[in-house]
Amino acid sequence: MIATYRFDNPLADRQSSPEMIAEALRRAIIEGLLSPGESLRQENLAKHFAVSRIPVREALRQLESEGWVELQRNRGARVTSVSAAEVREIYEIRAALEARALRVAAPMHTPATLEYAAKVLRASCANKDHSRFARFNWEFHLALYAPADRPRLLSMIDSLHAQGERYLRLKLDMPAHKRRSDDEHHQTFTALRDGNVDSAVQILEEHLLKTGELLANYLTQHLEKRPANRDARRLNRANAA
């Protein structure tokens, strides 16, 4: 018996692509239509999207790299869990590490490195595509810290950024908060460019802490709205698979 899903098929009247499948699954996870721990069988998803398993497989691999699902040997994939506590902690640690990285990097910046940071910032603010926004966002932060020449510190920050990327994408569904985030990026860069290091560090630290709190509150409210019987539905679909 093929399992059925309650979320829409955006490919019904369009050409299929792994990116569109990944976006549909990402949205279903965010909205609670796919629950943490829920099994995702390639054959069921291929049937749902009316495609072969190949684009489904590519979409699942993309989502795995972003932390939305985990692939299990001979068992397909399953949705990873989301946690308000986790995202809050990730951004708290990021705030501490990135404030330090910016303070160390500040006196090492040159006109060329500042121009590059400004270029990436413009691209980040202008881009609305989910995957490209996440990449430009990280490139801007990296451009701020790269002159510090602290490879271990930057490696730790990079790891935390990767863990938080699935949460960061939620901000794109809150345009007002996305605009505020862009403004805070501009304020951080302007203070750094003008030599106001303490101000730049403070703006950056508060920006990261507020982002973590915003996303944690969003998740808390979202999880509270999930239907009480979602576990039963998940069990039924798993059995049907």
XYZ file of N, CA and C in Angstrom:
723
model
N 0.850 -1.203 0.000
C 0.000 0.000 0.000
C 0.884 1.251 0.000
N 0.607 2.206 -0.892
C 1.399 3.419 -0.982
C 0.877 4.450 0.024
N 1.797 5.004 0.790
C 1.410 6.016 1.765
C 0.991 7.295 1.056
N 0.046 8.018 1.630
C -0.376 9.306 1.090
C 0.066 10.412 2.021
N 0.251 11.598 1.465
C 0.716 12.734 2.249
C -0.295 13.867 2.154
N -0.354 14.698 3.193
C -1.340 15.763 3.257
C -0.847 17.067 2.631
N 0.453 17.152 2.297
C 0.949 18.378 1.702
C 0.817 18.322 0.182
N 0.785 19.506 -0.446
C 0.516 19.607 -1.879
C 1.695 19.110 -2.718
N 1.393 18.793 -3.961
C 2.408 18.415 -4.936
C 2.624 19.596 -5.880
N 3.707 20.387 -5.713
C 3.923 21.560 -6.560
C 4.333 21.200 -7.975
N 4.573 19.917 -8.232
C 5.016 19.491 -9.551
C 3.863 19.015 -10.435
N 2.646 19.131 -9.930
C 1.501 18.583 -10.658
C 1.421 19.125 -12.083
N 1.691 20.410 -12.251
C 1.593 21.018 -13.580
C 2.917 21.631 -14.019
N 4.023 21.149 -13.466
C 5.310 21.736 -13.793
C 6.334 20.643 -14.087
N 7.442 21.077 -14.639
C 8.547 20.158 -14.866
C 9.188 19.837 -13.530
N 9.514 18.578 -13.324
C 10.069 18.182 -12.033
C 11.521 18.608 -11.906
N 11.963 18.772 -10.670
C 13.360 19.076 -10.390
C 13.637 18.727 -8.949
N 14.869 18.303 -8.634
C 15.215 18.007 -7.245
C 15.037 19.215 -6.335
N 15.310 20.426 -6.880
C 15.194 21.628 -6.054
C 13.749 21.865 -5.615
N 12.809 21.670 -6.528
C 11.406 21.882 -6.182
C 10.916 20.828 -5.199
N 11.378 19.601 -5.372
C 11.004 18.538 -4.439
C 11.578 18.839 -3.057
N 12.848 19.252 -3.021
C 13.479 19.578 -1.744
C 12.740 20.710 -1.052
N 12.337 21.735 -1.808
C 11.623 22.864 -1.224
C 10.259 22.435 -0.686
N 9.566 21.567 -1.409
C 8.261 21.092 -0.944
C 8.403 20.294 0.346
N 9.420 19.451 0.428
C 9.646 18.672 1.650
C 10.087 19.571 2.798
N 10.920 20.550 2.485
C 11.376 21.493 3.513
C 10.193 22.237 4.109
N 9.295 22.693 3.226
C 8.103 23.406 3.685
C 7.202 22.506 4.513
N 7.058 21.244 4.098
C 6.221 20.308 4.848
C 6.785 20.063 6.238
N 8.111 20.026 6.356
C 8.745 19.838 7.670
C 8.502 21.061 8.535
N 8.701 22.245 7.978
C 8.520 23.484 8.726
C 7.079 23.613 9.228
N 6.122 23.237 8.377
C 4.711 23.398 8.742
C 4.171 22.245 9.571
N 5.008 21.248 9.842
C 4.577 20.141 10.683
C 3.802 19.073 9.961
N 3.744 19.131 8.625
C 3.055 18.091 7.868
C 3.901 16.828 7.775
N 5.179 16.970 7.986
C 6.086 15.837 8.162
C 6.715 16.000 9.541
N 6.544 15.022 10.386
C 6.952 15.132 11.783
C 8.377 14.654 11.996
N 9.059 15.166 13.027
C 10.389 14.664 13.374
C 10.359 13.148 13.571
N 11.310 12.465 12.945
C 11.380 11.016 13.046
C 10.571 10.286 11.999
N 9.761 11.021 11.220
C 8.908 10.364 10.227
C 9.733 9.793 9.083
N 9.362 8.596 8.654
C 10.067 7.919 7.574
C 9.688 8.520 6.227
N 10.704 8.648 5.355
C 10.494 9.158 3.998
C 11.015 8.116 3.018
N 10.106 7.355 2.440
C 10.473 6.326 1.480
C 10.527 6.904 0.078
N 11.589 6.605 -0.646
C 11.752 7.159 -1.978
C 10.598 6.769 -2.903
N 10.155 5.505 -2.797
C 9.090 5.076 -3.693
C 7.782 5.807 -3.413
N 7.511 6.088 -2.133
C 6.292 6.817 -1.792
C 6.361 8.263 -2.270
N 7.529 8.891 -2.075
C 7.687 10.272 -2.507
C 7.651 10.381 -4.033
N 8.265 9.427 -4.718
C 8.236 9.434 -6.180
C 6.800 9.329 -6.682
N 5.993 8.487 -6.030
C 4.583 8.349 -6.393
C 3.831 9.651 -6.141
N 4.097 10.268 -4.991
C 3.421 11.507 -4.621
C 3.722 12.628 -5.619
N 4.996 12.753 -6.005
C 5.402 13.820 -6.912
C 5.283 13.436 -8.385
N 4.901 12.172 -8.631
C 4.746 11.683 -10.003
C 6.041 11.823 -10.798
N 7.148 11.392 -10.182
C 8.462 11.432 -10.827
C 9.157 10.103 -10.581
N 10.330 9.942 -11.189
C 11.143 8.765 -10.892
C 11.833 8.958 -9.550
N 12.546 7.928 -9.104
C 13.235 8.037 -7.822
C 14.484 8.916 -7.902
N 14.980 9.157 -9.106
C 16.253 9.881 -9.230
C 16.170 11.299 -8.671
N 15.213 12.150 -9.093
C 15.144 13.491 -8.486
C 14.790 13.454 -7.005
N 14.033 12.456 -6.578
C 13.723 12.311 -5.157
C 14.995 12.023 -4.377
N 15.814 11.116 -4.909
C 17.070 10.772 -4.245
C 17.977 11.996 -4.138
N 18.052 12.780 -5.210
C 18.892 13.980 -5.190
C 18.355 15.009 -4.192
N 17.023 15.135 -4.131
C 16.417 16.078 -3.184
C 16.713 15.677 -1.747
N 16.625 14.377 -1.462
C 16.895 13.904 -0.103
C 18.363 14.118 0.275
N 19.250 13.939 -0.676
C 20.664 14.184 -0.403
C 20.908 15.661 -0.105
N 20.214 16.526 -0.843
C 20.333 17.959 -0.577
C 19.826 18.289 0.817
N 18.678 17.738 1.184
C 18.112 17.999 2.507
C 18.982 17.416 3.611
N 19.635 16.297 3.339
C 20.548 15.729 4.334
C 21.709 16.678 4.586
N 22.258 17.274 3.532
C 23.389 18.188 3.695
C 23.001 19.429 4.488
N 21.701 19.779 4.464
C 21.202 20.941 5.188
C 20.728 20.589 6.594
N 20.674 19.291 6.912
C 20.273 18.878 8.249
C 18.795 18.630 8.439
N 18.008 18.662 7.337
C 16.571 18.462 7.473
C 16.202 16.981 7.617
N 16.945 16.112 6.956
C 16.678 14.674 7.034
C 17.991 13.946 7.249
N 17.897 12.694 7.635
C 19.079 11.846 7.696
C 18.792 10.573 6.920
N 19.752 10.176 6.123
C 19.611 8.982 5.315
C 20.066 7.772 6.114
N 19.272 6.711 6.072
C 19.564 5.495 6.822
C 19.820 4.350 5.851
N 20.877 3.637 6.079
C 21.264 2.554 5.181
C 20.146 1.519 5.082
N 19.701 1.278 3.859
C 18.660 0.292 3.556
C 17.309 0.610 4.207
N 17.148 1.828 4.698
C 15.889 2.176 5.368
C 15.327 3.510 4.884
N 15.881 4.049 3.803
C 15.390 5.322 3.307
C 15.879 6.480 4.153
N 15.024 7.468 4.325
C 15.383 8.668 5.083
C 14.357 8.908 6.171
N 14.717 9.746 7.123
C 13.752 10.157 8.131
C 13.985 11.617 8.467
N 12.943 12.287 8.899
C 13.008 13.697 9.244
C 13.750 13.856 10.568
N 14.724 14.750 10.594
C 15.424 15.014 11.843
C 14.577 15.944 12.708
N 14.885 15.984 13.966
C 14.097 16.785 14.901
C 14.524 18.243 14.868
N 13.601 19.116 15.246
C 13.904 20.536 15.429
C 13.699 20.861 16.895
N 14.452 21.826 17.379
C 14.404 22.124 18.799
C 14.627 23.606 19.037
N 13.696 24.224 19.759
C 13.865 25.636 20.121
C 15.092 25.817 20.998
N 15.313 24.862 21.910
C 16.481 24.950 22.793
C 17.775 24.852 21.989
N 17.770 23.979 20.971
C 18.978 23.805 20.164
C 19.320 25.075 19.408
N 18.335 25.671 18.720
C 18.645 26.850 17.926
C 19.061 28.013 18.812
N 18.464 28.133 19.990
C 18.861 29.196 20.911
C 20.317 29.012 21.344
N 20.681 27.770 21.667
C 22.055 27.502 22.100
C 23.057 27.726 20.969
N 22.700 27.289 19.766
C 23.588 27.482 18.616
C 23.919 28.964 18.451
N 22.906 29.811 18.518
C 23.138 31.237 18.302
C 23.808 31.902 19.501
N 23.608 31.392 20.686
C 24.337 31.919 21.840
C 25.839 31.666 21.701
N 26.179 30.452 21.275
C 27.592 30.121 21.094
C 28.164 30.907 19.915
N 27.401 31.003 18.837
C 27.848 31.786 17.692
C 28.115 33.232 18.090
N 27.231 33.810 18.900
C 27.403 35.206 19.307
C 28.732 35.400 20.026
N 29.072 34.479 20.921
C 30.323 34.598 21.673
C 31.537 34.432 20.760
N 31.505 33.403 19.916
C 32.659 33.119 19.055
C 32.829 34.178 17.962
N 31.729 34.601 17.368
C 31.839 35.544 16.262
C 32.172 36.954 16.739
N 31.738 37.301 17.944
C 32.142 38.590 18.508
C 33.658 38.613 18.696
N 34.193 37.515 19.181
C 35.652 37.423 19.348
C 36.358 37.473 18.004
N 35.835 36.740 17.022
C 36.455 36.713 15.700
C 36.463 38.103 15.067
N 35.368 38.834 15.203
C 35.295 40.167 14.616
C 36.268 41.116 15.301
N 36.377 41.020 16.619
C 37.289 41.900 17.348
C 38.736 41.655 16.929
N 39.097 40.385 16.742
C 40.456 40.066 16.311
C 40.695 40.509 14.871
N 39.672 40.334 14.018
C 39.823 40.637 12.599
C 39.843 42.128 12.310
N 39.155 42.926 13.120
C 38.940 44.343 12.816
C 40.221 45.094 12.434
N 41.293 45.052 13.250
C 42.491 45.822 12.878
C 43.242 45.261 11.675
N 42.890 44.061 11.227
C 43.570 43.417 10.112
C 42.885 43.696 8.770
N 41.710 44.317 8.810
C 40.992 44.597 7.564
C 41.736 45.650 6.741
N 41.595 45.514 5.435
C 42.177 46.455 4.481
C 41.057 46.997 3.603
N 41.318 48.042 2.815
C 40.275 48.515 1.880
C 39.765 47.409 0.971
N 40.650 46.496 0.581
C 40.226 45.408 -0.312
C 39.304 44.428 0.400
N 39.627 44.059 1.628
C 38.778 43.109 2.351
C 37.437 43.737 2.705
N 37.438 45.039 3.004
C 36.185 45.721 3.309
C 35.316 45.839 2.055
N 35.933 46.072 0.917
C 35.176 46.148 -0.329
C 34.555 44.803 -0.668
N 35.296 43.736 -0.413
C 34.741 42.402 -0.671
C 33.557 42.128 0.253
N 33.695 42.487 1.544
C 32.594 42.292 2.492
C 31.369 43.087 2.057
N 31.579 44.308 1.558
C 30.458 45.127 1.091
C 29.781 44.496 -0.117
N 30.562 43.931 -1.008
C 30.023 43.273 -2.195
C 29.157 42.081 -1.820
N 29.640 41.254 -0.893
C 28.878 40.087 -0.457
C 27.617 40.532 0.284
N 27.725 41.591 1.079
C 26.562 42.098 1.808
C 25.469 42.529 0.843
N 25.849 43.225 -0.228
C 24.846 43.645 -1.217
C 24.162 42.434 -1.848
N 24.938 41.407 -2.149
C 24.364 40.192 -2.744
C 23.438 39.488 -1.765
N 23.819 39.452 -0.498
C 23.006 38.785 0.520
C 21.670 39.485 0.700
N 21.691 40.807 0.732
C 20.457 41.562 0.950
C 19.527 41.483 -0.250
N 20.096 41.371 -1.451
C 19.285 41.383 -2.668
C 18.703 40.025 -3.000
N 19.297 38.947 -2.481
C 18.905 37.604 -2.904
C 17.775 37.062 -2.051
N 16.763 36.470 -2.714
C 15.613 35.905 -2.006
C 15.557 34.381 -2.115
N 16.388 33.812 -2.970
C 16.412 32.360 -3.112
C 16.945 31.728 -1.831
N 16.243 30.688 -1.333
C 16.574 30.106 -0.040
C 18.024 29.635 0.032
N 18.418 28.770 -0.892
C 19.746 28.186 -0.800
C 20.837 29.233 -1.019
N 20.607 30.153 -1.972
C 21.614 31.182 -2.253
C 21.687 32.196 -1.131
N 20.541 32.507 -0.495
C 20.576 33.433 0.636
C 21.441 32.881 1.760
N 21.248 31.621 2.086
C 22.032 31.017 3.161
C 23.517 31.085 2.844
N 23.867 30.843 1.589
C 25.285 30.871 1.208
C 25.838 32.286 1.300
N 25.120 33.284 0.769
C 25.602 34.659 0.824
C 25.661 35.175 2.268
N 24.699 34.760 3.082
C 24.705 35.164 4.480
C 25.978 34.692 5.167
N 26.318 33.414 4.939
C 27.535 32.881 5.547
C 28.782 33.543 4.959
N 28.801 33.814 3.668
C 29.960 34.456 3.050
C 30.188 35.850 3.613
N 29.096 36.554 3.943
C 29.262 37.885 4.543
C 29.897 37.768 5.918
N 29.365 36.863 6.733
C 29.955 36.686 8.067
C 31.420 36.273 7.956
N 31.710 35.362 7.053
C 33.086 34.915 6.874
C 33.984 36.059 6.425
N 33.467 36.938 5.554
C 34.254 38.080 5.097
C 34.609 39.010 6.253
N 33.747 39.079 7.253
C 34.043 39.906 8.422
C 35.190 39.337 9.248
N 35.280 38.002 9.320
C 36.211 37.368 10.242
C 37.499 36.861 9.599
N 37.499 36.680 8.289
C 38.639 36.048 7.621
C 39.986 36.699 7.941
N 40.084 38.038 8.005
C 41.387 38.641 8.294
C 41.952 38.288 9.674
N 41.139 37.726 10.545
C 41.641 37.353 11.878
C 42.694 36.263 11.787
N 42.654 35.466 10.727
C 43.614 34.370 10.537
C 43.603 33.436 11.748
N 42.401 32.984 12.098
C 42.208 32.046 13.209
C 41.473 30.824 12.655
N 42.187 29.916 11.991
C 41.510 28.799 11.299
C 40.680 27.917 12.221
N 41.126 27.670 13.433
C 40.347 26.814 14.346
C 39.069 27.518 14.784
N 39.176 28.786 15.076
C 38.003 29.558 15.469
C 36.995 29.600 14.323
N 37.463 29.861 13.115
C 36.563 29.929 11.976
C 35.953 28.566 11.664
N 36.709 27.491 11.903
C 36.174 26.149 11.689
C 35.029 25.865 12.660
N 35.170 26.300 13.905
C 34.105 26.111 14.886
C 32.870 26.916 14.495
N 33.078 28.147 14.041
C 31.959 28.984 13.626
C 31.264 28.386 12.411
N 32.056 27.882 11.473
C 31.509 27.262 10.267
C 30.628 26.075 10.621
N 31.082 25.256 11.567
C 30.317 24.086 11.983
C 28.980 24.500 12.604
N 28.999 25.523 13.431
C 27.773 26.001 14.060
C 26.817 26.604 13.029
N 27.386 27.294 12.051
C 26.551 27.862 10.995
C 25.839 26.759 10.221
N 26.561 25.681 9.915
C 25.959 24.564 9.190
C 24.826 23.944 10.001
N 25.017 23.815 11.323
C 23.975 23.241 12.175
C 22.746 24.134 12.225
N 22.961 25.430 12.109
C 21.836 26.361 12.234
C 21.194 26.746 10.927
N 21.716 26.239 9.793
C 21.192 26.687 8.503
C 19.733 26.317 8.308
N 19.328 25.144 8.773
C 17.924 24.749 8.594
C 17.000 25.709 9.327
N 17.474 26.260 10.453
C 16.673 27.221 11.191
C 16.709 28.593 10.518
N 17.885 28.942 9.982
C 18.035 30.245 9.345
C 17.028 30.431 8.222
N 16.706 29.360 7.506
C 15.774 29.453 6.390
C 14.385 29.898 6.838
N 14.052 29.692 8.108
C 12.743 30.131 8.598
C 12.605 31.642 8.484
N 13.731 32.350 8.575
C 13.683 33.810 8.543
C 13.161 34.330 7.206
N 13.353 33.558 6.142
C 12.873 33.994 4.837
C 11.353 34.013 4.774
N 10.702 33.325 5.702
C 9.244 33.331 5.759
C 8.722 34.459 6.643
N 9.650 35.278 7.159
C 9.286 36.419 7.991
C 9.959 37.652 7.393
N 9.397 38.224 6.312
C 10.065 39.302 5.572
C 10.499 40.473 6.446
N 9.673 40.845 7.428
C 10.037 41.980 8.280
C 11.310 41.695 9.055
N 11.430 40.477 9.548
C 12.623 40.103 10.306
C 13.823 39.955 9.383
N 13.592 39.505 8.144
C 14.678 39.435 7.159
C 15.209 40.836 6.888
N 14.330 41.811 6.720
C 14.764 43.188 6.473
C 15.526 43.742 7.673
N 15.057 43.431 8.873
C 15.753 43.906 10.067
C 17.137 43.282 10.166
N 17.224 42.012 9.816
C 18.517 41.335 9.815
C 19.469 42.000 8.827
N 18.968 42.323 7.629
C 19.800 43.009 6.637
C 20.274 44.360 7.177
N 19.380 45.073 7.855
C 19.750 46.369 8.428
C 20.865 46.211 9.466
N 20.754 45.162 10.281
C 21.773 44.941 11.313
C 23.108 44.544 10.697
N 23.065 43.830 9.576
C 24.301 43.524 8.846
C 24.944 44.822 8.349
N 24.124 45.709 7.794
C 24.640 46.994 7.319
C 25.236 47.802 8.473
N 24.561 47.807 9.610
C 25.061 48.562 10.757
C 26.394 48.002 11.249
N 26.498 46.676 11.286
C 27.755 46.050 11.702
C 28.877 46.432 10.757
N 28.617 46.330 9.454
C 29.649 46.644 8.470
C 30.047 48.119 8.536
N 29.065 49.001 8.637
C 29.365 50.441 8.675
C 30.225 50.788 9.882
N 29.878 50.229 11.048
C 30.678 50.497 12.243
C 32.106 49.964 12.083
N 32.238 48.778 11.491
C 33.562 48.206 11.261
C 34.357 49.074 10.297
N 33.744 49.470 9.197
C 34.416 50.291 8.185
C 34.872 51.625 8.757
N 34.060 52.184 9.678
C 34.370 53.488 10.257
C 35.317 53.396 11.448
N 35.729 52.183 11.792
C 36.676 52.019 12.889
C 36.056 51.950 14.272
N 34.728 51.846 14.335
C 34.049 51.745 15.631
C 33.913 50.266 16.008
N 35.023 49.692 16.432
C 35.077 48.242 16.642
C 34.128 47.799 17.744
N 34.125 48.512 18.878
C 33.248 48.115 19.982
C 31.791 48.116 19.548
N 31.409 49.134 18.774
C 30.031 49.215 18.303
C 29.722 48.076 17.341
N 30.650 47.776 16.442
C 30.446 46.694 15.475
C 30.266 45.355 16.183
N 31.099 45.109 17.181
C 31.021 43.852 17.927
C 29.704 43.757 18.681
N 29.281 44.859 19.298
C 28.023 44.855 20.052
C 26.828 44.618 19.146
N 26.805 45.279 17.989
C 25.689 45.101 17.052
C 25.638 43.664 16.565
N 26.804 43.111 16.228
C 26.860 41.730 15.746
C 26.379 40.749 16.806
N 26.857 40.925 18.036
C 26.484 40.002 19.109
C 24.988 40.053 19.377
N 24.438 41.261 19.448
C 23.000 41.401 19.692
C 22.198 40.843 18.515
N 22.703 41.040 17.316
C 22.031 40.511 16.119
C 21.902 38.993 16.198
N 22.962 38.308 16.557
C 22.937 36.847 16.618
C 22.051 36.358 17.763
N 22.126 37.010 18.909
C 21.294 36.601 20.043
C 19.811 36.807 19.730
N 19.475 37.928 19.096
C 18.074 38.197 18.752
C 17.574 37.206 17.703
N 18.460 36.846 16.759
C 18.065 35.873 15.740
C 17.756 34.532 16.387
N 18.619 34.089 17.299
C 18.385 32.823 17.988
C 17.091 32.831 18.769
N 16.819 33.939 19.453
C 15.590 34.039 20.238
C 14.365 34.078 19.333
N 14.468 34.800 18.228
C 13.368 34.877 17.271
C 13.015 33.501 16.728
N 14.027 32.764 16.303
C 13.783 31.450 15.724
C 13.293 30.459 16.784
N 13.815 30.571 17.996
C 13.366 29.690 19.076
C 11.897 29.944 19.396
N 11.507 31.207 19.452
C 10.107 31.542 19.722
C 9.201 31.077 18.583
N 9.666 31.232 17.358
C 8.892 30.774 16.195
C 8.657 29.274 16.294
N 9.705 28.538 16.607
C 9.577 27.086 16.705
C 8.662 26.685 17.852
N 8.802 27.359 18.980
C 7.955 27.035 20.129
C 6.484 27.219 19.782
N 6.158 28.340 19.174
C 4.774 28.601 18.786
C 4.305 27.611 17.732
N 5.173 27.288 16.794
C 4.813 26.363 15.723
C 4.569 24.960 16.263
N 5.457 24.488 17.140
C 5.316 23.139 17.666
C 4.059 23.002 18.514
N 3.687 24.091 19.204
C 2.476 24.050 20.019
C 1.225 23.925 19.160
N 1.299 24.336 17.895
C 0.130 24.301 17.010
C -0.003 22.984 16.270
N 0.979 22.113 16.390
C 0.888 20.848 15.671
C -0.269 20.006 16.197
N -0.965 19.307 15.332
C -2.084 18.475 15.782
C -1.641 17.435 16.788
N -2.493 17.175 17.760
C -2.131 16.256 18.828
C -1.964 14.831 18.340
N -2.626 14.507 17.250
C -2.584 13.115 16.783
C -1.541 12.891 15.701
N -0.524 13.775 15.578
C 0.462 13.629 14.517
C 1.256 12.331 14.653
N 1.493 11.880 15.910
C 2.263 10.651 16.092
C 1.501 9.455 15.551
N 0.183 9.450 15.729
C -0.624 8.362 15.202
C -0.581 8.344 13.676
N -0.667 9.518 13.051
C -0.604 9.587 11.604
C 0.752 9.116 11.096
N 1.806 9.502 11.825
C 3.144 9.092 11.419
C 3.274 7.580 11.478
N 2.726 6.963 12.530
C 2.793 5.517 12.685
C 2.012 4.835 11.576
N 0.851 5.392 11.251
C 0.053 4.797 10.182
C 0.762 4.840 8.850
N 1.408 5.971 8.532
C 2.117 6.075 7.266
C 3.311 5.160 7.237
N 3.996 5.023 8.386
C 5.159 4.137 8.442
C 4.730 2.680 8.213
N 3.599 2.315 8.810
C 3.100 0.948 8.622
C 2.671 0.726 7.179
N 2.064 1.767 6.577
C 1.608 1.635 5.204
C 2.774 1.485 4.241
N 3.918 2.095 4.599
C 5.085 2.016 3.736
C 5.646 0.599 3.728
